[in-house]
Tab-separated table of C-alpha atoms and ligand atoms in Angstrom:
chain	number	residue	atom	x	y	z
X	257	UNK	CA	29.393	-15.075	-35.584
X	258	UNK	CA	26.601	-12.673	-36.538
X	259	UNK	CA	24.020	-14.223	-38.850
X	260	UNK	CA	24.795	-11.377	-41.488
X	261	UNK	CA	28.318	-12.739	-41.875
X	262	UNK	CA	27.131	-14.634	-44.950
X	263	UNK	CA	27.295	-13.033	-48.184
X	264	UNK	CA	24.477	-15.011	-49.957
X	265	UNK	CA	22.226	-14.238	-47.146
X	266	UNK	CA	20.267	-16.483	-44.551
X	267	UNK	CA	17.118	-18.521	-45.168
X	268	UNK	CA	14.591	-16.128	-43.951
X	269	UNK	CA	12.838	-18.982	-41.347
X	270	UNK	CA	14.591	-21.381	-39.587
X	271	UNK	CA	12.005	-23.957	-41.209
X	272	UNK	CA	13.146	-22.849	-44.822
X	273	UNK	CA	16.551	-24.754	-44.752
X	274	UNK	CA	14.157	-27.871	-44.522
X	275	UNK	CA	12.262	-27.027	-47.525
X	276	UNK	CA	15.385	-25.971	-49.485
X	277	UNK	CA	17.586	-28.799	-48.422
X	278	UNK	CA	14.484	-31.341	-49.274
X	279	UNK	CA	14.340	-29.640	-52.664
X	280	UNK	CA	17.885	-30.687	-52.947
X	281	UNK	CA	17.151	-34.300	-51.788
X	282	UNK	CA	13.928	-34.779	-53.681
X	283	UNK	CA	14.357	-35.509	-57.430
X	284	UNK	CA	14.992	-37.448	-60.031
X	285	UNK	CA	16.903	-39.829	-57.811
X	286	UNK	CA	13.732	-40.354	-56.109
X	287	UNK	CA	11.226	-40.673	-58.647
X	288	UNK	CA	13.453	-41.915	-61.683
X	289	UNK	CA	16.542	-43.801	-60.158
X	290	UNK	CA	15.220	-45.314	-56.936
X	291	UNK	CA	12.582	-47.598	-58.487
X	292	UNK	CA	14.588	-49.017	-60.983
X	293	UNK	CA	17.594	-49.604	-58.509
X	294	UNK	CA	14.965	-51.563	-56.485
X	295	UNK	CA	13.999	-53.325	-59.744
X	296	UNK	CA	17.345	-54.300	-60.475
X	297	UNK	CA	18.617	-55.195	-56.686
X	298	UNK	CA	15.877	-57.677	-55.923
X	299	UNK	CA	13.093	-55.690	-54.039
X	300	UNK	CA	12.596	-55.851	-50.222
X	301	UNK	CA	16.099	-56.302	-49.344
X	302	UNK	CA	17.462	-53.441	-51.161
X	303	UNK	CA	14.954	-51.027	-49.743
X	304	UNK	CA	15.747	-52.309	-46.099
X	305	UNK	CA	19.738	-51.983	-46.667
X	306	UNK	CA	18.645	-48.319	-48.359
X	307	UNK	CA	16.787	-47.664	-44.855
X	308	UNK	CA	19.602	-48.721	-42.828
X	309	UNK	CA	22.170	-46.770	-45.012
X	310	UNK	CA	19.954	-43.796	-44.682
X	311	UNK	CA	19.858	-43.710	-41.012
X	312	UNK	CA	23.280	-45.127	-40.134
X	313	UNK	CA	25.237	-43.328	-42.990
X	314	UNK	CA	23.418	-40.940	-44.770
X	315	UNK	CA	21.791	-38.603	-41.748
X	316	UNK	CA	24.865	-38.446	-39.392
X	317	UNK	CA	27.081	-37.566	-42.738
X	318	UNK	CA	24.335	-35.206	-43.923
X	319	UNK	CA	24.312	-33.547	-40.149
X	320	UNK	CA	28.169	-33.192	-40.286
X	321	UNK	CA	28.116	-31.606	-43.552
X	322	UNK	CA	25.399	-29.145	-42.366
X	323	UNK	CA	27.219	-28.306	-39.424
X	324	UNK	CA	30.502	-27.552	-40.941
X	325	UNK	CA	28.819	-25.334	-43.527
X	326	UNK	CA	27.147	-23.366	-40.562
X	327	UNK	CA	30.554	-23.073	-38.627
X	328	UNK	CA	32.125	-20.697	-41.043
X	329	UNK	CA	29.233	-19.278	-43.126
X	330	UNK	CA	31.036	-19.474	-46.173
X	331	UNK	CA	31.093	-21.331	-49.259
X	332	UNK	CA	32.944	-24.792	-48.857
X	333	UNK	CA	36.024	-23.874	-50.331
X	334	UNK	CA	36.737	-20.823	-48.571
X	335	UNK	CA	35.730	-22.733	-45.336
X	336	UNK	CA	38.262	-25.423	-45.772
X	337	UNK	CA	40.911	-22.676	-47.104
X	338	UNK	CA	40.249	-20.725	-43.898
X	339	UNK	CA	40.343	-23.486	-41.349
X	340	UNK	CA	43.606	-24.657	-42.944
X	341	UNK	CA	44.995	-20.728	-42.791
X	342	UNK	CA	44.084	-20.829	-39.171
X	343	UNK	CA	45.706	-24.017	-38.918
X	344	UNK	CA	42.950	-25.512	-37.204
X	345	UNK	CA	43.222	-28.341	-40.196
X	346	UNK	CA	45.918	-29.464	-42.395
X	347	UNK	CA	46.269	-28.045	-45.557
X	348	UNK	CA	45.543	-31.317	-47.664
X	349	UNK	CA	41.954	-31.195	-46.745
X	350	UNK	CA	41.408	-28.551	-49.479
X	351	UNK	CA	41.046	-31.684	-51.827
X	352	UNK	CA	37.552	-32.097	-49.900
X	353	UNK	CA	35.705	-29.459	-51.267
X	354	UNK	CA	37.417	-29.601	-54.846
X	355	UNK	CA	36.186	-33.582	-55.259
X	356	UNK	CA	32.698	-32.458	-53.854
X	357	UNK	CA	32.434	-29.605	-56.441
X	358	UNK	CA	33.779	-31.546	-59.540
X	359	UNK	CA	31.459	-34.510	-58.479
X	360	UNK	CA	28.285	-31.985	-58.630
X	361	UNK	CA	29.307	-30.714	-61.647
X	362	UNK	CA	29.750	-33.961	-63.154
X	363	UNK	CA	26.604	-35.290	-61.888
X	364	UNK	CA	24.714	-32.349	-63.429
X	365	UNK	CA	25.827	-32.946	-66.809
X	366	UNK	CA	23.798	-36.425	-66.972
X	367	UNK	CA	21.361	-35.250	-64.332
X	368	UNK	CA	20.246	-32.272	-66.819
X	369	UNK	CA	19.837	-34.918	-69.775
X	370	UNK	CA	17.540	-36.929	-67.871
X	371	UNK	CA	15.653	-33.569	-66.745
X	372	UNK	CA	15.378	-32.863	-70.300
X	373	UNK	CA	13.425	-35.876	-71.011
X	374	UNK	CA	11.002	-35.100	-68.300
X	375	UNK	CA	10.441	-31.922	-70.229
X	376	UNK	CA	9.966	-33.873	-73.417
X	377	UNK	CA	7.473	-36.166	-71.487
X	378	UNK	CA	5.526	-32.918	-70.081
X	379	UNK	CA	5.282	-32.096	-73.700
X	380	UNK	CA	3.884	-35.391	-74.801
X	381	UNK	CA	1.651	-35.767	-71.822
X	382	UNK	CA	-0.409	-32.351	-72.500
X	383	UNK	CA	-0.254	-32.844	-76.285
X	384	UNK	CA	-2.473	-36.254	-75.596
X	385	UNK	CA	0.377	-38.757	-76.789
X	386	UNK	CA	-0.233	-40.997	-73.759
X	387	UNK	CA	-3.795	-41.465	-74.150
X	388	UNK	CA	-4.111	-45.574	-74.387
X	389	UNK	CA	-1.278	-45.970	-75.072
X	390	UNK	CA	-0.221	-49.733	-75.150
X	391	UNK	CA	3.257	-50.984	-73.393
X	392	UNK	CA	5.012	-51.549	-76.871
X	393	UNK	CA	4.128	-48.199	-77.955
X	394	UNK	CA	5.219	-46.619	-74.542
X	395	UNK	CA	8.564	-48.168	-75.121
X	396	UNK	CA	9.107	-47.402	-78.390
X	397	UNK	CA	8.189	-43.669	-77.758
X	398	UNK	CA	10.939	-43.903	-75.375
X	399	UNK	CA	13.377	-45.239	-77.866
X	400	UNK	CA	12.505	-42.659	-80.351
X	401	UNK	CA	13.546	-40.001	-77.927
X	402	UNK	CA	16.689	-41.612	-77.019
X	403	UNK	CA	17.542	-42.112	-80.822
X	404	UNK	CA	17.033	-38.319	-81.554
X	405	UNK	CA	19.815	-36.288	-80.067
X	406	UNK	CA	18.402	-32.999	-81.528
X	407	UNK	CA	15.242	-33.114	-79.462
X	408	UNK	CA	17.251	-34.080	-76.460
X	409	UNK	CA	19.777	-31.298	-77.002
X	410	UNK	CA	16.625	-29.007	-77.067
X	411	UNK	CA	15.228	-30.173	-73.731
X	412	UNK	CA	18.513	-29.956	-72.113
X	413	UNK	CA	19.482	-26.804	-73.610
X	414	UNK	CA	15.947	-25.491	-72.027
X	415	UNK	CA	16.716	-27.171	-68.608
X	416	UNK	CA	20.290	-26.162	-68.352
X	417	UNK	CA	19.062	-22.412	-69.258
X	418	UNK	CA	16.595	-22.881	-66.320
X	419	UNK	CA	19.198	-23.843	-63.814
X	420	UNK	CA	21.266	-20.830	-64.926
X	421	UNK	CA	18.393	-18.398	-64.518
X	422	UNK	CA	17.859	-19.659	-61.212
X	423	UNK	CA	20.679	-20.311	-59.596
X	424	UNK	CA	22.101	-16.793	-61.031
X	425	UNK	CA	19.590	-15.465	-58.593
X	426	UNK	CA	20.476	-15.569	-54.408
X	427	UNK	CA	19.078	-19.057	-53.424
X	428	UNK	CA	18.270	-17.834	-50.355
X	429	UNK	CA	15.400	-15.553	-51.821
X	430	UNK	CA	13.263	-17.463	-54.331
X	431	UNK	CA	14.103	-21.072	-54.175
X	432	UNK	CA	12.405	-21.437	-50.662
X	433	UNK	CA	9.264	-20.107	-51.716
X	434	UNK	CA	9.165	-22.746	-54.677
X	435	UNK	CA	9.971	-25.771	-52.626
X	436	UNK	CA	7.441	-24.746	-50.073
X	437	UNK	CA	4.717	-25.141	-52.497
X	438	UNK	CA	6.445	-28.070	-54.683
X	439	UNK	CA	6.793	-30.669	-52.391
X	440	UNK	CA	3.046	-30.961	-50.539
X	441	UNK	CA	2.024	-30.788	-53.984
X	442	UNK	CA	4.020	-33.311	-55.350
X	443	UNK	CA	3.584	-35.397	-52.161
X	444	UNK	CA	-0.458	-35.234	-52.731
X	445	UNK	CA	-0.107	-35.887	-56.586
X	446	UNK	CA	2.175	-38.970	-55.922
X	447	UNK	CA	-0.593	-40.185	-53.078
X	448	UNK	CA	-3.230	-40.198	-55.787
X	449	UNK	CA	-1.182	-41.729	-58.476
X	450	UNK	CA	-0.219	-44.584	-55.900
X	451	UNK	CA	-4.180	-45.151	-55.264
X	452	UNK	CA	-4.860	-45.357	-58.552
X	453	UNK	CA	-1.945	-47.568	-59.504
X	454	UNK	CA	-2.639	-49.966	-56.539
X	455	UNK	CA	-6.098	-50.217	-57.547
X	456	UNK	CA	-5.834	-50.958	-61.085
X	457	UNK	CA	-2.338	-52.711	-61.106
X	458	UNK	CA	-1.100	-55.609	-59.387
X	459	UNK	CA	-0.871	-54.269	-55.643
X	460	UNK	CA	-0.377	-57.638	-53.932
X	461	UNK	CA	2.439	-58.511	-56.389
X	462	UNK	CA	4.074	-55.321	-56.099
X	463	UNK	CA	3.958	-54.917	-52.444
X	464	UNK	CA	5.361	-58.417	-51.997
X	465	UNK	CA	8.239	-57.380	-54.154
X	466	UNK	CA	8.775	-54.246	-52.422
X	467	UNK	CA	9.070	-55.756	-49.035
X	468	UNK	CA	10.210	-59.349	-49.672
X	469	UNK	CA	13.417	-60.313	-47.991
X	470	UNK	CA	16.179	-62.921	-49.471
X	471	UNK	CA	19.539	-63.590	-48.185
X	472	UNK	CA	20.686	-64.274	-51.666
X	473	UNK	CA	19.876	-60.848	-52.780
X	474	UNK	CA	22.475	-59.301	-50.747
X	475	UNK	CA	26.014	-58.929	-52.029
X	476	UNK	CA	28.393	-56.099	-51.692
X	477	UNK	CA	27.697	-54.636	-54.932
X	478	UNK	CA	23.949	-54.074	-53.746
X	479	UNK	CA	24.958	-52.731	-50.290
X	480	UNK	CA	27.335	-50.501	-52.237
X	481	UNK	CA	24.894	-49.277	-54.592
X	482	UNK	CA	22.462	-48.759	-51.606
X	483	UNK	CA	25.219	-46.518	-50.087
X	484	UNK	CA	25.627	-44.713	-52.933
X	485	UNK	CA	22.123	-44.027	-53.655
X	486	UNK	CA	21.632	-42.829	-50.233
X	487	UNK	CA	24.058	-40.476	-50.536
X	488	UNK	CA	23.050	-39.121	-54.072
X	489	UNK	CA	19.383	-39.109	-53.023
X	490	UNK	CA	20.218	-36.881	-49.824
X	491	UNK	CA	22.487	-34.899	-51.942
X	492	UNK	CA	25.462	-35.495	-49.512
X	493	UNK	CA	29.027	-36.000	-50.210
X	494	UNK	CA	29.435	-33.067	-52.791
X	495	UNK	CA	29.103	-29.689	-50.987
X	496	UNK	CA	25.234	-29.050	-51.608
X	497	UNK	CA	24.182	-29.398	-48.019
X	498	UNK	CA	27.517	-27.836	-46.832
X	499	UNK	CA	26.523	-24.958	-48.622
X	500	UNK	CA	22.826	-24.684	-47.874
X	501	UNK	CA	24.150	-25.339	-44.147
X	502	UNK	CA	26.156	-21.876	-44.297
X	503	UNK	CA	22.560	-20.120	-45.011
X	504	UNK	CA	21.123	-21.833	-41.812
X	505	UNK	CA	19.766	-19.917	-38.915
X	506	UNK	CA	21.487	-20.622	-35.559
X	507	UNK	CA	18.321	-21.279	-34.161
X	508	UNK	CA	17.420	-24.508	-35.811
X	509	UNK	CA	18.595	-27.925	-34.507
X	510	UNK	CA	20.632	-29.619	-37.048
X	511	UNK	CA	19.306	-32.935	-35.834
X	512	UNK	CA	15.897	-32.273	-36.457
X	513	UNK	CA	15.872	-30.385	-39.760
X	514	UNK	CA	18.187	-33.073	-41.436
X	515	UNK	CA	15.468	-36.104	-39.969
X	516	UNK	CA	12.731	-34.437	-41.602
X	517	UNK	CA	14.800	-34.093	-44.855
X	518	UNK	CA	15.826	-37.649	-44.391
X	519	UNK	CA	11.850	-38.612	-43.914
X	520	UNK	CA	10.545	-36.738	-46.864
X	521	UNK	CA	13.068	-37.980	-49.163
X	522	UNK	CA	12.369	-41.731	-48.265
X	523	UNK	CA	8.452	-41.329	-48.451
X	524	UNK	CA	8.688	-39.505	-51.760
X	525	UNK	CA	11.214	-42.630	-53.078
X	526	UNK	CA	8.677	-45.060	-51.585
X	527	UNK	CA	5.736	-43.493	-53.073
X	528	UNK	CA	7.274	-43.639	-56.624
X	529	UNK	CA	7.790	-47.403	-56.317
X	530	UNK	CA	3.900	-47.567	-55.167
X	531	UNK	CA	3.048	-45.439	-58.430
X	532	UNK	CA	5.383	-47.647	-60.737
X	533	UNK	CA	5.549	-51.456	-59.758
X	534	UNK	CA	1.901	-52.359	-59.334
X	535	UNK	CA	1.317	-51.017	-63.058
X	536	UNK	CA	4.398	-52.373	-64.237
X	537	UNK	CA	3.568	-55.943	-62.977
X	538	UNK	CA	0.031	-55.572	-64.600
X	539	UNK	CA	1.662	-54.604	-67.899
X	540	UNK	CA	4.944	-57.108	-67.689
X	541	UNK	CA	7.199	-54.295	-67.758
X	542	UNK	CA	10.730	-55.592	-66.756
X	543	UNK	CA	11.329	-54.093	-63.482
X	544	UNK	CA	14.888	-54.321	-64.218
X	545	UNK	CA	14.964	-52.635	-67.558
X	546	UNK	CA	16.807	-49.840	-65.971
X	547	UNK	CA	16.902	-45.912	-66.781
X	548	UNK	CA	13.858	-46.848	-68.789
X	549	UNK	CA	11.533	-48.118	-65.916
X	550	UNK	CA	9.737	-44.692	-65.005
X	551	UNK	CA	9.543	-43.496	-68.398
X	552	UNK	CA	7.671	-46.567	-69.883
X	553	UNK	CA	5.646	-47.109	-67.055
X	554	UNK	CA	4.484	-43.487	-66.330
X	555	UNK	CA	2.803	-42.759	-69.849
X	556	UNK	CA	0.829	-46.454	-69.528
X	557	UNK	CA	-0.194	-44.954	-65.839
X	558	UNK	CA	-1.323	-41.480	-67.525
X	559	UNK	CA	-2.657	-42.959	-70.649
X	560	UNK	CA	-5.502	-45.147	-68.678
X	561	UNK	CA	-6.491	-42.374	-66.189
X	562	UNK	CA	-9.495	-40.349	-66.960
X	563	UNK	CA	-7.840	-37.097	-66.682
X	564	UNK	CA	-4.317	-38.447	-67.735
X	565	UNK	CA	-3.263	-35.634	-70.060
X	566	UNK	CA	-3.711	-33.242	-67.054
X	567	UNK	CA	-2.715	-35.308	-64.510
X	568	UNK	CA	0.272	-36.436	-66.574
X	569	UNK	CA	1.439	-33.193	-67.558
X	570	UNK	CA	1.133	-31.868	-63.991
X	571	UNK	CA	3.319	-34.621	-62.739
X	572	UNK	CA	6.106	-34.170	-65.380
X	573	UNK	CA	5.894	-30.515	-64.525
X	574	UNK	CA	6.390	-31.258	-60.853
X	575	UNK	CA	9.394	-33.751	-61.723
X	576	UNK	CA	11.093	-31.174	-63.918
X	577	UNK	CA	10.717	-28.454	-60.669
X	578	UNK	CA	11.812	-30.900	-58.295
X	579	UNK	CA	14.820	-31.863	-60.803
X	580	UNK	CA	15.595	-28.165	-61.093
X	581	UNK	CA	15.693	-27.241	-57.539
X	582	UNK	CA	18.019	-30.505	-56.948
X	583	UNK	CA	20.211	-29.206	-59.972
X	584	UNK	CA	20.342	-25.802	-58.353
X	585	UNK	CA	21.897	-27.013	-55.132
X	586	UNK	CA	24.720	-28.927	-57.027
X	587	UNK	CA	25.848	-25.707	-58.693
X	588	UNK	CA	25.680	-23.561	-55.363
X	589	UNK	CA	29.100	-24.626	-54.207
X	590	UNK	CA	31.099	-23.124	-57.369
X	591	UNK	CA	28.574	-20.371	-57.825
X	592	UNK	CA	28.980	-19.051	-54.120
X	593	UNK	CA	32.543	-19.667	-54.458
X	594	UNK	CA	33.038	-17.640	-57.680
X	595	UNK	CA	30.991	-15.028	-56.250
X	596	UNK	CA	32.799	-14.536	-52.901
X	597	UNK	CA	36.325	-15.260	-54.037
X	598	UNK	CA	36.454	-13.189	-57.211
X	599	UNK	CA	33.268	-10.944	-57.068
X	600	UNK	CA	31.926	-12.529	-60.151
X	601	UNK	CA	28.112	-11.505	-60.432
X	602	UNK	CA	26.212	-14.749	-59.491
X	603	UNK	CA	24.254	-14.683	-63.076
X	604	UNK	CA	27.872	-14.685	-64.725
X	605	UNK	CA	29.305	-17.579	-62.672
X	606	UNK	CA	26.163	-19.558	-63.176
X	607	UNK	CA	26.551	-18.964	-66.854
X	608	UNK	CA	29.898	-20.123	-67.114
X	609	UNK	CA	29.566	-23.229	-65.138
X	610	UNK	CA	25.990	-23.843	-67.094
X	611	UNK	CA	27.940	-23.589	-70.404
X	612	UNK	CA	30.404	-26.331	-69.704
X	613	UNK	CA	27.692	-28.639	-68.253
X	614	UNK	CA	25.766	-28.139	-71.383
X	615	UNK	CA	28.734	-28.791	-73.648
X	616	UNK	CA	29.656	-31.835	-71.545
X	617	UNK	CA	25.980	-32.895	-71.680
X	618	UNK	CA	26.071	-33.093	-75.518
X	619	UNK	CA	28.588	-36.032	-75.233
X	620	UNK	CA	26.002	-37.556	-72.714
X	621	UNK	CA	23.172	-37.431	-74.879
X	622	UNK	CA	25.020	-38.582	-78.060
X	623	UNK	CA	25.900	-41.701	-75.686
X	624	UNK	CA	22.391	-42.703	-76.012
X	625	UNK	CA	22.848	-43.054	-79.860
X	626	UNK	CA	25.368	-42.180	-82.542
X	627	UNK	CA	28.296	-42.490	-79.888
X	628	UNK	CA	26.499	-45.622	-77.872
X	629	UNK	CA	30.112	-47.097	-77.626
X	630	UNK	CA	32.024	-48.628	-74.696
X	631	UNK	CA	34.300	-45.866	-73.563
X	632	UNK	CA	35.943	-47.686	-70.550
X	633	UNK	CA	35.074	-50.838	-68.097
X	634	UNK	CA	32.576	-51.875	-70.868
X	635	UNK	CA	30.431	-48.833	-70.254
X	636	UNK	CA	29.198	-45.996	-72.223
X	637	UNK	CA	29.984	-42.240	-71.373
X	638	UNK	CA	26.638	-41.927	-69.552
X	639	UNK	CA	26.975	-44.955	-67.802
X	640	UNK	CA	30.588	-44.306	-66.661
X	641	UNK	CA	29.516	-40.929	-65.538
X	642	UNK	CA	26.842	-42.244	-63.632
X	643	UNK	CA	29.030	-45.164	-62.231
X	644	UNK	CA	32.234	-42.967	-61.402
X	645	UNK	CA	30.040	-40.320	-59.454
X	646	UNK	CA	27.809	-42.308	-57.391
X	647	UNK	CA	30.037	-45.331	-56.629
X	648	UNK	CA	33.166	-43.740	-56.379
X	649	UNK	CA	33.321	-40.047	-56.106
X	650	UNK	CA	30.241	-39.542	-53.768
X	651	UNK	CA	31.456	-42.115	-51.296
X	652	UNK	CA	34.833	-40.978	-51.539
X	653	UNK	CA	33.734	-37.022	-50.947
X	654	UNK	CA	31.427	-38.357	-48.150
X	655	UNK	CA	34.337	-40.384	-46.370
X	656	UNK	CA	36.876	-37.400	-46.611
X	657	UNK	CA	34.432	-35.061	-45.357
X	658	UNK	CA	33.158	-37.022	-42.470
X	659	UNK	CA	36.375	-38.114	-41.489
X	660	UNK	CA	37.596	-34.084	-41.311
X	661	UNK	CA	34.307	-33.545	-39.316
X	662	UNK	CA	34.906	-36.351	-36.914
X	663	UNK	CA	38.564	-36.598	-36.363
X	664	UNK	CA	39.765	-33.038	-37.354
X	665	UNK	CA	37.437	-30.575	-36.395
X	666	UNK	CA	37.552	-29.678	-32.794
X	667	UNK	CA	34.797	-31.348	-30.946
X	668	UNK	CA	34.075	-28.199	-28.935
X	669	UNK	CA	33.253	-26.431	-32.540
X	670	UNK	CA	30.947	-29.206	-33.259
X	671	UNK	CA	29.314	-29.415	-29.645
X	672	UNK	CA	28.283	-25.589	-29.946
X	673	UNK	CA	26.994	-25.877	-33.835
X	674	UNK	CA	24.494	-28.706	-32.741
X	675	UNK	CA	23.039	-26.445	-30.056
X	676	UNK	CA	21.016	-29.558	-28.890
X	677	UNK	CA	19.600	-29.214	-25.379
X	678	UNK	CA	20.408	-32.895	-24.643
X	679	UNK	CA	24.065	-33.440	-24.375
X	680	UNK	CA	23.306	-37.459	-25.047
X	681	UNK	CA	21.931	-36.359	-28.554
X	682	UNK	CA	25.253	-34.845	-29.626
X	683	UNK	CA	27.097	-37.979	-28.271
X	684	UNK	CA	25.095	-40.341	-30.093
X	685	UNK	CA	25.548	-38.331	-33.343
X	686	UNK	CA	29.449	-37.970	-32.510
X	687	UNK	CA	29.746	-42.012	-31.799
X	688	UNK	CA	27.376	-42.880	-34.775
X	689	UNK	CA	29.340	-40.920	-37.267
X	690	UNK	CA	32.804	-41.866	-35.907
X	691	UNK	CA	32.389	-45.713	-35.116
X	692	UNK	CA	29.618	-46.414	-37.453
X	693	UNK	CA	29.237	-44.375	-40.513
X	694	UNK	CA	32.856	-43.705	-41.417
X	695	UNK	CA	33.919	-47.289	-41.110
X	696	UNK	CA	30.894	-48.887	-42.713
X	697	UNK	CA	31.026	-46.452	-45.599
X	698	UNK	CA	34.752	-47.308	-45.932
X	699	UNK	CA	34.713	-51.152	-45.586
X	700	UNK	CA	31.592	-51.401	-48.127
X	701	UNK	CA	33.140	-48.771	-50.573
X	702	UNK	CA	36.288	-50.516	-51.016
X	703	UNK	CA	35.042	-53.830	-50.790
X	704	UNK	CA	32.592	-52.791	-53.714
X	705	UNK	CA	35.091	-51.466	-55.524
X	706	UNK	CA	37.669	-54.566	-55.492
X	707	UNK	CA	34.640	-56.297	-56.370
X	708	UNK	CA	34.379	-58.584	-53.124
R	1097	LIG	N1	19.388	-35.877	-54.382
R	1097	LIG	C1	19.024	-35.420	-55.434
R	1097	LIG	C2	18.070	-36.387	-56.181
R	1097	LIG	O1	17.844	-37.468	-55.657
R	1097	LIG	C3	20.248	-35.150	-56.517
R	1097	LIG	C4	21.273	-34.436	-56.085
R	1097	LIG	C5	22.475	-35.090	-55.914
R	1097	LIG	C6	21.176	-33.101	-55.658
R	1097	LIG	C7	23.461	-34.179	-55.349
R	1097	LIG	C8	22.188	-32.390	-55.299
R	1097	LIG	C9	23.647	-32.827	-55.201
R	1097	LIG	O2	17.573	-36.187	-57.233
């Protein structure tokens, strides 16, 4: 198929896919969520299981998703429709991109609230609110933010506005340039912060916690949350990578590109732990304090740094941009579909979806204060959306998508798409996907659901 067939354009250079996909992968999941998941799930054991999930489940499925996107060069919904009309696959599979798109949509409703907190913290950092802040003050600063829906709504509106403005443009143009600068700068800043934190905090305790292993820590629940997070962190299972794969040059090896994305994603997640844990130990911050972990410990770090006001502001700005490049990819599936199917201008489509996300976001931010009520299964609305998407919808989307690729798309189509010079590489990927990734994902997900 000629490169020009794709309506949204093609990444201008083969390498740009790596940047754009890493921009989607690296986000709040790495810096905000990963450290508290490790904290809640017992440290090293979780890290090891997580790495295994990345390699055995995340990477093969990521490759499957990208390959499928590149095969047809259209948005995920039309791709599957097209394949079913040509009777390559059954009509049932049309549910897959819809589940994927809906998952992305639901995630974005709370993702943008958390990204809004980061904007709020950017403002606090540059106004010097962190200077010499104590642990108690940092905790109450975060509590005050959660208690004020008005402020959260302001930041959330700004973030959703930014998402609409950026995704309203063509992602194949500006996005890559942004991520190309963002990623290296983010990694360097995090390296500096990790160095500081290890020097000033309890480095030994932190490293011991991060790499300790204990069989007791391993339960199906822990493995399920590791798998769920591996999918979330790689942006797999909701059509984002599918959409980006459609814009990928045929000259790029999918295996190489996806491995690079996984490596970058893991590096940023581990760095986030090395920034947060040493100081969290030094200041006796509970590692299993959940979503507040990063927002309580980071201000303390910046507050005690010599140029903390500037570095803190810069860090939260980078975090907002990282969240933005992830959020864009969550909306890309529907925006591209509305654009290609109904010829709705990208900006209008983005505005429509952004409005709906903003609206549901109001319920999410109220669930931290006025509406902090258990809605279902003892969870409030935010927790419900978080668990529903990362423990049920994401694994389900990923299972369906990989079963579709592994068992229903003709092998020759995939073989041509992978364009690897070594036949053995293709065979390894195909075998791992079919006989390891899919069974493991199904067993762990179902076991986690029934609470084994
Ligand atoms: N991978 C992103 C993160 O870790 C979140 C994301 C999920 C982005 C799904 C796109 C799709 O922050």
